[in-house]
Amino acid sequence: MIPTITAFADSPDQGAGQARDMRVRWALEEVGQPYDVRLVSFAEMKQPEHLALHPFGQIPTYEAGDVGLFESGSIVLHIAQQHPGLLPEDKAARARAITWMFAALSTIEPPILDREAAEYLEGDMPWYAEHLAVVEERIRSRLEALASRLGDSEWLDGAFSAGDLVLVGVLRRLKGSELLAAHPNLLAYVARAEARPAFRRAFSAQLAVFTDAHASA
Ligand code: GTB
């Protein structure tokens, strides 16, 4: 059964691979599962057909047979549970890898999203700089702890896992910022993940959506 995922028909990130279908594509590539993509516009995401699949009218979604999912973390976990390659066989190590997925999404990503929201929505506010400083301090604190835990290891906990995949997906949102650059081991970790053939295939596929849309425009 070939799953179908949804992605932006015209991603606002212009193919930088920051939209969350990238994590799902990457997971599918890591396990060698072919997939179809249904491209949706912002308007289509808010239509009843898409809302039946995604209550918040967003991408990505995942459909395969009677399984219909939303939330990139849940989709990556499902893929990792269906195929070998992204979760260790050992039960304790498997639980730790899943814990890293949750840590990435519920402990590390929130302040990063707050920073983006501040930049997009609050730039004109008189308290913007003060609020941004607070948010960035929260990110710094998380990254310091993460950098300390990773140390010189190649991956978070033994072999590359869904925990690394989701965490790198989150850290990539800080690409180009001094926050990430302050930690050479985290920079190297992200670069190592991005050099994986599965990442490269997923990145090229999502970039092609953008370039194709704009070549024919
Ligand atoms: N928690 C959900 C998940 O992990 O799947 C969040 C899903 C989500 O935020 N989806 C966004 C979306 O559909 C796309 S990824 N937005 C449309 C809407 O809400 O109407 C977020 C995103 C969007 C754009 C960029 N960018 O341009 O850099 C980066 C990330």
PDB file of C-alpha atoms and ligand atoms in Angstrom:
ATOM      1  CA  MET A   1       0.000   0.000   0.000  1.00  0.00           C
ATOM      2  CA  ILE A   2       1.521   3.304  -1.111  1.00  0.00           C
ATOM      3  CA  PRO A   3       0.734   6.043   1.414  1.00  0.00           C
ATOM      4  CA  THR A   4      -0.361   9.497   0.323  1.00  0.00           C
ATOM      5  CA  ILE A   5       0.839  12.547   2.195  1.00  0.00           C
ATOM      6  CA  THR A   6      -0.141  16.173   1.761  1.00  0.00           C
ATOM      7  CA  ALA A   7       2.195  19.108   1.245  1.00  0.00           C
ATOM      8  CA  PHE A   8       1.956  22.771   0.292  1.00  0.00           C
ATOM      9  CA  ALA A   9       1.256  23.303  -3.421  1.00  0.00           C
ATOM     10  CA  ASP A  10       3.298  26.497  -3.068  1.00  0.00           C
ATOM     11  CA  SER A  11       5.361  26.470   0.094  1.00  0.00           C
ATOM     12  CA  PRO A  12       6.011  29.880   1.639  1.00  0.00           C
ATOM     13  CA  ASP A  13       9.529  28.691   2.490  1.00  0.00           C
ATOM     14  CA  GLN A  14      10.320  28.515  -1.251  1.00  0.00           C
ATOM     15  CA  GLY A  15      11.651  24.984  -1.050  1.00  0.00           C
ATOM     16  CA  ALA A  16      13.876  25.430   1.996  1.00  0.00           C
ATOM     17  CA  GLY A  17      12.410  22.253   3.452  1.00  0.00           C
ATOM     18  CA  GLN A  18      11.060  23.932   6.566  1.00  0.00           C
ATOM     19  CA  ALA A  19       7.428  22.886   6.129  1.00  0.00           C
ATOM     20  CA  ARG A  20       6.593  19.814   8.137  1.00  0.00           C
ATOM     21  CA  ASP A  21       5.960  17.488   5.217  1.00  0.00           C
ATOM     22  CA  MET A  22       9.784  17.414   5.036  1.00  0.00           C
ATOM     23  CA  ARG A  23       9.988  15.317   8.221  1.00  0.00           C
ATOM     24  CA  VAL A  24       7.439  12.863   6.870  1.00  0.00           C
ATOM     25  CA  ARG A  25       9.113  12.603   3.459  1.00  0.00           C
ATOM     26  CA  TRP A  26      12.455  12.045   5.178  1.00  0.00           C
ATOM     27  CA  ALA A  27      11.066   9.264   7.388  1.00  0.00           C
ATOM     28  CA  LEU A  28       9.521   7.548   4.363  1.00  0.00           C
ATOM     29  CA  GLU A  29      12.826   7.809   2.494  1.00  0.00           C
ATOM     30  CA  GLU A  30      14.772   6.441   5.475  1.00  0.00           C
ATOM     31  CA  VAL A  31      12.652   3.278   5.554  1.00  0.00           C
ATOM     32  CA  GLY A  32      12.496   2.944   1.759  1.00  0.00           C
ATOM     33  CA  GLN A  33       8.731   3.365   1.523  1.00  0.00           C
ATOM     34  CA  PRO A  34       7.559   4.955  -1.750  1.00  0.00           C
ATOM     35  CA  TYR A  35       4.810   7.540  -1.332  1.00  0.00           C
ATOM     36  CA  ASP A  36       2.451   9.754  -3.247  1.00  0.00           C
ATOM     37  CA  VAL A  37       1.981  13.440  -2.522  1.00  0.00           C
ATOM     38  CA  ARG A  38      -1.257  15.392  -2.815  1.00  0.00           C
ATOM     39  CA  LEU A  39      -0.431  19.071  -3.097  1.00  0.00           C
ATOM     40  CA  VAL A  40      -2.912  21.430  -1.488  1.00  0.00           C
ATOM     41  CA  SER A  41      -3.399  25.167  -1.573  1.00  0.00           C
ATOM     42  CA  PHE A  42      -4.117  27.194   1.572  1.00  0.00           C
ATOM     43  CA  ALA A  43      -7.762  27.428   0.468  1.00  0.00           C
ATOM     44  CA  GLU A  44      -8.037  23.658  -0.090  1.00  0.00           C
ATOM     45  CA  MET A  45      -6.648  22.995   3.395  1.00  0.00           C
ATOM     46  CA  LYS A  46      -9.674  24.756   4.858  1.00  0.00           C
ATOM     47  CA  GLN A  47     -12.234  22.788   2.813  1.00  0.00           C
ATOM     48  CA  PRO A  48     -14.365  20.048   4.420  1.00  0.00           C
ATOM     49  CA  GLU A  49     -12.593  17.237   2.563  1.00  0.00           C
ATOM     50  CA  HIS A  50      -9.203  18.197   4.024  1.00  0.00           C
ATOM     51  CA  LEU A  51     -10.634  19.174   7.417  1.00  0.00           C
ATOM     52  CA  ALA A  52     -12.048  15.658   7.745  1.00  0.00           C
ATOM     53  CA  LEU A  53      -8.448  14.453   7.668  1.00  0.00           C
ATOM     54  CA  HIS A  54      -6.820  17.358   9.500  1.00  0.00           C
ATOM     55  CA  PRO A  55      -9.053  19.160  12.018  1.00  0.00           C
ATOM     56  CA  PHE A  56      -6.819  22.254  11.974  1.00  0.00           C
ATOM     57  CA  GLY A  57      -6.685  22.514   8.192  1.00  0.00           C
ATOM     58  CA  GLN A  58      -2.935  22.072   7.876  1.00  0.00           C
ATOM     59  CA  ILE A  59      -0.302  19.895   6.234  1.00  0.00           C
ATOM     60  CA  PRO A  60       1.078  17.290   6.516  1.00  0.00           C
ATOM     61  CA  THR A  61      -1.421  14.443   6.559  1.00  0.00           C
ATOM     62  CA  TYR A  62      -0.882  10.754   5.885  1.00  0.00           C
ATOM     63  CA  GLU A  63      -3.292   8.220   4.422  1.00  0.00           C
ATOM     64  CA  ALA A  64      -2.715   4.519   3.866  1.00  0.00           C
ATOM     65  CA  GLY A  65      -5.680   2.163   3.719  1.00  0.00           C
ATOM     66  CA  ASP A  66      -7.846   2.759   6.760  1.00  0.00           C
ATOM     67  CA  VAL A  67      -5.153   4.851   8.502  1.00  0.00           C
ATOM     68  CA  GLY A  68      -5.569   8.623   8.263  1.00  0.00           C
ATOM     69  CA  LEU A  69      -3.211  10.748  10.355  1.00  0.00           C
ATOM     70  CA  PHE A  70      -2.231  14.340  10.989  1.00  0.00           C
ATOM     71  CA  GLU A  71       0.620  15.779  13.147  1.00  0.00           C
ATOM     72  CA  SER A  72       4.077  15.214  11.719  1.00  0.00           C
ATOM     73  CA  GLY A  73       5.364  13.622  14.939  1.00  0.00           C
ATOM     74  CA  SER A  74       2.579  11.068  15.010  1.00  0.00           C
ATOM     75  CA  ILE A  75       3.060  10.329  11.319  1.00  0.00           C
ATOM     76  CA  VAL A  76       6.815   9.804  11.732  1.00  0.00           C
ATOM     77  CA  LEU A  77       6.176   7.525  14.711  1.00  0.00           C
ATOM     78  CA  HIS A  78       3.646   5.512  12.714  1.00  0.00           C
ATOM     79  CA  ILE A  79       6.090   5.116   9.822  1.00  0.00           C
ATOM     80  CA  ALA A  80       8.852   4.112  12.238  1.00  0.00           C
ATOM     81  CA  GLN A  81       6.580   1.520  13.830  1.00  0.00           C
ATOM     82  CA  GLN A  82       5.534   0.066  10.473  1.00  0.00           C
ATOM     83  CA  HIS A  83       9.022  -0.396   9.034  1.00  0.00           C
ATOM     84  CA  PRO A  84      12.445  -1.338  10.372  1.00  0.00           C
ATOM     85  CA  GLY A  85      15.146   1.323  10.373  1.00  0.00           C
ATOM     86  CA  LEU A  86      14.025   4.216  12.535  1.00  0.00           C
ATOM     87  CA  LEU A  87      13.464   2.629  15.942  1.00  0.00           C
ATOM     88  CA  PRO A  88      15.779   0.225  17.760  1.00  0.00           C
ATOM     89  CA  GLU A  89      14.627  -3.355  18.349  1.00  0.00           C
ATOM     90  CA  ASP A  90      15.649  -3.233  22.012  1.00  0.00           C
ATOM     91  CA  LYS A  91      12.600  -2.151  24.004  1.00  0.00           C
ATOM     92  CA  ALA A  92      14.375   0.271  26.326  1.00  0.00           C
ATOM     93  CA  ALA A  93      16.304   1.895  23.474  1.00  0.00           C
ATOM     94  CA  ARG A  94      13.068   2.103  21.452  1.00  0.00           C
ATOM     95  CA  ALA A  95      11.328   3.898  24.314  1.00  0.00           C
ATOM     96  CA  ARG A  96      14.259   6.316  24.602  1.00  0.00           C
ATOM     97  CA  ALA A  97      14.142   7.090  20.873  1.00  0.00           C
ATOM     98  CA  ILE A  98      10.419   7.865  21.161  1.00  0.00           C
ATOM     99  CA  THR A  99      11.162  10.019  24.191  1.00  0.00           C
ATOM    100  CA  TRP A 100      13.558  12.085  22.062  1.00  0.00           C
ATOM    101  CA  MET A 101      10.784  12.588  19.511  1.00  0.00           C
ATOM    102  CA  PHE A 102       8.576  14.007  22.256  1.00  0.00           C
ATOM    103  CA  ALA A 103      11.431  16.081  23.670  1.00  0.00           C
ATOM    104  CA  ALA A 104      12.047  17.589  20.242  1.00  0.00           C
ATOM    105  CA  LEU A 105       8.400  18.486  19.739  1.00  0.00           C
ATOM    106  CA  SER A 106       7.300  19.450  23.213  1.00  0.00           C
ATOM    107  CA  THR A 107      10.450  20.784  24.894  1.00  0.00           C
ATOM    108  CA  ILE A 108      12.699  22.143  22.158  1.00  0.00           C
ATOM    109  CA  GLU A 109      10.378  23.217  19.354  1.00  0.00           C
ATOM    110  CA  PRO A 110       7.967  25.463  21.338  1.00  0.00           C
ATOM    111  CA  PRO A 111      10.406  28.306  22.102  1.00  0.00           C
ATOM    112  CA  ILE A 112      11.707  28.108  18.517  1.00  0.00           C
ATOM    113  CA  LEU A 113       8.149  28.556  17.239  1.00  0.00           C
ATOM    114  CA  ASP A 114       7.609  31.387  19.725  1.00  0.00           C
ATOM    115  CA  ARG A 115      10.647  33.145  18.276  1.00  0.00           C
ATOM    116  CA  GLU A 116       9.287  32.821  14.745  1.00  0.00           C
ATOM    117  CA  ALA A 117       5.854  34.042  15.845  1.00  0.00           C
ATOM    118  CA  ALA A 118       7.465  37.014  17.585  1.00  0.00           C
ATOM    119  CA  GLU A 119       9.415  37.899  14.444  1.00  0.00           C
ATOM    120  CA  TYR A 120       6.380  37.588  12.153  1.00  0.00           C
ATOM    121  CA  LEU A 121       3.672  39.027  14.352  1.00  0.00           C
ATOM    122  CA  GLU A 122       5.187  41.307  16.958  1.00  0.00           C
ATOM    123  CA  GLY A 123       7.924  43.209  15.119  1.00  0.00           C
ATOM    124  CA  ASP A 124       6.010  46.498  15.392  1.00  0.00           C
ATOM    125  CA  MET A 125       5.246  46.181  19.084  1.00  0.00           C
ATOM    126  CA  PRO A 126       7.138  48.433  21.516  1.00  0.00           C
ATOM    127  CA  TRP A 127       7.998  45.427  23.690  1.00  0.00           C
ATOM    128  CA  TYR A 128       9.224  43.290  20.765  1.00  0.00           C
ATOM    129  CA  ALA A 129      12.963  43.409  21.567  1.00  0.00           C
ATOM    130  CA  GLU A 130      12.385  42.633  25.234  1.00  0.00           C
ATOM    131  CA  HIS A 131      10.092  39.701  24.457  1.00  0.00           C
ATOM    132  CA  LEU A 132      12.439  38.354  21.786  1.00  0.00           C
ATOM    133  CA  ALA A 133      15.305  38.399  24.284  1.00  0.00           C
ATOM    134  CA  VAL A 134      13.258  36.330  26.736  1.00  0.00           C
ATOM    135  CA  VAL A 135      12.277  33.811  24.068  1.00  0.00           C
ATOM    136  CA  GLU A 136      15.845  33.527  22.785  1.00  0.00           C
ATOM    137  CA  GLU A 137      17.095  32.913  26.304  1.00  0.00           C
ATOM    138  CA  ARG A 138      14.676  29.984  26.562  1.00  0.00           C
ATOM    139  CA  ILE A 139      16.068  28.589  23.306  1.00  0.00           C
ATOM    140  CA  ARG A 140      19.653  29.095  24.492  1.00  0.00           C
ATOM    141  CA  SER A 141      18.945  27.180  27.651  1.00  0.00           C
ATOM    142  CA  ARG A 142      17.480  24.227  25.723  1.00  0.00           C
ATOM    143  CA  LEU A 143      20.324  24.181  23.215  1.00  0.00           C
ATOM    144  CA  GLU A 144      22.973  24.295  25.914  1.00  0.00           C
ATOM    145  CA  ALA A 145      21.453  21.247  27.590  1.00  0.00           C
ATOM    146  CA  LEU A 146      21.076  19.467  24.275  1.00  0.00           C
ATOM    147  CA  ALA A 147      24.638  20.245  23.175  1.00  0.00           C
ATOM    148  CA  SER A 148      25.916  19.015  26.491  1.00  0.00           C
ATOM    149  CA  ARG A 149      23.969  15.750  26.192  1.00  0.00           C
ATOM    150  CA  LEU A 150      25.015  15.138  22.573  1.00  0.00           C
ATOM    151  CA  GLY A 151      28.682  15.894  23.241  1.00  0.00           C
ATOM    152  CA  ASP A 152      30.819  14.315  20.519  1.00  0.00           C
ATOM    153  CA  SER A 153      28.334  11.540  19.745  1.00  0.00           C
ATOM    154  CA  GLU A 154      27.237  11.001  16.186  1.00  0.00           C
ATOM    155  CA  TRP A 155      23.563  10.618  17.120  1.00  0.00           C
ATOM    156  CA  LEU A 156      21.468  11.055  20.258  1.00  0.00           C
ATOM    157  CA  ASP A 157      21.491   7.474  21.482  1.00  0.00           C
ATOM    158  CA  GLY A 158      23.380   4.920  19.407  1.00  0.00           C
ATOM    159  CA  ALA A 159      22.235   4.494  15.816  1.00  0.00           C
ATOM    160  CA  PHE A 160      20.321   7.197  13.929  1.00  0.00           C
ATOM    161  CA  SER A 161      16.657   7.016  14.946  1.00  0.00           C
ATOM    162  CA  ALA A 162      13.301   8.740  14.563  1.00  0.00           C
ATOM    163  CA  GLY A 163      14.386  10.795  17.592  1.00  0.00           C
ATOM    164  CA  ASP A 164      17.286  12.252  15.597  1.00  0.00           C
ATOM    165  CA  LEU A 165      15.074  12.766  12.561  1.00  0.00           C
ATOM    166  CA  VAL A 166      12.465  14.784  14.431  1.00  0.00           C
ATOM    167  CA  LEU A 167      15.037  16.697  16.463  1.00  0.00           C
ATOM    168  CA  VAL A 168      17.026  17.675  13.381  1.00  0.00           C
ATOM    169  CA  GLY A 169      13.765  18.738  11.729  1.00  0.00           C
ATOM    170  CA  VAL A 170      13.255  21.085  14.668  1.00  0.00           C
ATOM    171  CA  LEU A 171      16.865  22.369  14.837  1.00  0.00           C
ATOM    172  CA  ARG A 172      16.850  23.131  11.108  1.00  0.00           C
ATOM    173  CA  ARG A 173      14.413  25.920  11.874  1.00  0.00           C
ATOM    174  CA  LEU A 174      17.352  27.716  13.527  1.00  0.00           C
ATOM    175  CA  LYS A 175      19.610  27.401  10.487  1.00  0.00           C
ATOM    176  CA  GLY A 176      21.606  30.571   9.994  1.00  0.00           C
ATOM    177  CA  SER A 177      20.985  31.840  13.518  1.00  0.00           C
ATOM    178  CA  GLU A 178      23.665  32.564  16.093  1.00  0.00           C
ATOM    179  CA  LEU A 179      21.656  30.445  18.516  1.00  0.00           C
ATOM    180  CA  LEU A 180      22.577  27.260  16.685  1.00  0.00           C
ATOM    181  CA  ALA A 181      25.992  28.483  15.555  1.00  0.00           C
ATOM    182  CA  ALA A 182      26.969  28.871  19.216  1.00  0.00           C
ATOM    183  CA  HIS A 183      27.129  25.068  19.404  1.00  0.00           C
ATOM    184  CA  PRO A 184      29.529  23.576  16.832  1.00  0.00           C
ATOM    185  CA  ASN A 185      28.527  20.042  17.836  1.00  0.00           C
ATOM    186  CA  LEU A 186      24.855  20.784  17.103  1.00  0.00           C
ATOM    187  CA  LEU A 187      25.786  22.387  13.778  1.00  0.00           C
ATOM    188  CA  ALA A 188      27.798  19.288  12.884  1.00  0.00           C
ATOM    189  CA  TYR A 189      24.930  17.036  14.030  1.00  0.00           C
ATOM    190  CA  VAL A 190      22.461  18.825  11.740  1.00  0.00           C
ATOM    191  CA  ALA A 191      24.949  18.731   8.845  1.00  0.00           C
ATOM    192  CA  ARG A 192      25.520  14.990   9.397  1.00  0.00           C
ATOM    193  CA  ALA A 193      21.790  14.343   9.262  1.00  0.00           C
ATOM    194  CA  GLU A 194      21.342  16.511   6.190  1.00  0.00           C
ATOM    195  CA  ALA A 195      24.080  14.533   4.438  1.00  0.00           C
ATOM    196  CA  ARG A 196      22.088  11.308   4.740  1.00  0.00           C
ATOM    197  CA  PRO A 197      20.950  10.082   1.324  1.00  0.00           C
ATOM    198  CA  ALA A 198      17.352   9.799   2.572  1.00  0.00           C
ATOM    199  CA  PHE A 199      17.380  13.433   3.682  1.00  0.00           C
ATOM    200  CA  ARG A 200      18.805  14.524   0.327  1.00  0.00           C
ATOM    201  CA  ARG A 201      16.093  12.631  -1.579  1.00  0.00           C
ATOM    202  CA  ALA A 202      13.331  14.085   0.589  1.00  0.00           C
ATOM    203  CA  PHE A 203      14.767  17.584   0.298  1.00  0.00           C
ATOM    204  CA  SER A 204      15.034  17.341  -3.496  1.00  0.00           C
ATOM    205  CA  ALA A 205      11.459  16.073  -3.776  1.00  0.00           C
ATOM    206  CA  GLN A 206       9.987  18.961  -1.806  1.00  0.00           C
ATOM    207  CA  LEU A 207      12.213  21.486  -3.599  1.00  0.00           C
ATOM    208  CA  ALA A 208      11.010  20.139  -6.965  1.00  0.00           C
ATOM    209  CA  VAL A 209       7.425  21.003  -5.992  1.00  0.00           C
ATOM    210  CA  PHE A 210       8.432  24.624  -5.574  1.00  0.00           C
ATOM    211  CA  THR A 211      10.631  24.859  -8.666  1.00  0.00           C
ATOM    212  CA  ASP A 212       8.048  23.094 -10.867  1.00  0.00           C
ATOM    213  CA  ALA A 213       5.263  25.390  -9.647  1.00  0.00           C
ATOM    214  CA  HIS A 214       7.322  28.466 -10.425  1.00  0.00           C
ATOM    215  CA  ALA A 215       8.770  27.229 -13.713  1.00  0.00           C
ATOM    216  CA  SER A 216       5.270  26.864 -15.160  1.00  0.00           C
ATOM    217  CA  ALA A 217       3.941  30.057 -13.576  1.00  0.00           C
TER     218      ALA A 217
HETATM  219  N1  GTB B   1       2.016  20.374  14.833  1.00  0.00           N
HETATM  220  C1  GTB B   1       1.726  20.238  13.417  1.00  0.00           C
HETATM  221  C2  GTB B   1       2.620  19.160  12.807  1.00  0.00           C
HETATM  222  O1  GTB B   1       3.717  18.936  13.336  1.00  0.00           O
HETATM  223  O2  GTB B   1       2.222  18.523  11.822  1.00  0.00           O
HETATM  224  C3  GTB B   1       1.910  21.597  12.763  1.00  0.00           C
HETATM  225  C4  GTB B   1       1.478  21.581  11.319  1.00  0.00           C
HETATM  226  C5  GTB B   1       1.730  22.930  10.664  1.00  0.00           C
HETATM  227  O3  GTB B   1       2.140  23.917  11.324  1.00  0.00           O
HETATM  228  N2  GTB B   1       1.506  22.976   9.370  1.00  0.00           N
HETATM  229  C6  GTB B   1       1.720  24.199   8.629  1.00  0.00           C
HETATM  230  C7  GTB B   1       0.459  24.569   7.878  1.00  0.00           C
HETATM  231  O4  GTB B   1      -0.203  23.734   7.323  1.00  0.00           O
HETATM  232  C8  GTB B   1       2.819  23.962   7.594  1.00  0.00           C
HETATM  233  S1  GTB B   1       4.359  23.539   8.373  1.00  0.00           S
HETATM  234  N3  GTB B   1       0.146  25.863   7.850  1.00  0.00           N
HETATM  235  C9  GTB B   1      -0.994  26.340   7.119  1.00  0.00           C
HETATM  236  C10 GTB B   1      -2.081  26.826   8.008  1.00  0.00           C
HETATM  237  O5  GTB B   1      -2.007  26.666   9.243  1.00  0.00           O
HETATM  238  O6  GTB B   1      -3.037  27.376   7.442  1.00  0.00           O
HETATM  239  C11 GTB B   1       4.751  25.101   9.220  1.00  0.00           C
HETATM  240  C12 GTB B   1       5.602  25.993   8.360  1.00  0.00           C
HETATM  241  C13 GTB B   1       5.041  26.826   7.444  1.00  0.00           C
HETATM  242  C14 GTB B   1       5.851  27.672   6.705  1.00  0.00           C
HETATM  243  C15 GTB B   1       7.215  27.647   6.910  1.00  0.00           C
HETATM  244  N4  GTB B   1       8.062  28.537   6.168  1.00  0.00           N
HETATM  245  O7  GTB B   1       7.616  29.258   5.270  1.00  0.00           O
HETATM  246  O8  GTB B   1       9.288  28.567   6.453  1.00  0.00           O
HETATM  247  C16 GTB B   1       7.773  26.798   7.833  1.00  0.00           C
HETATM  248  C17 GTB B   1       6.959  25.960   8.564  1.00  0.00           C
END
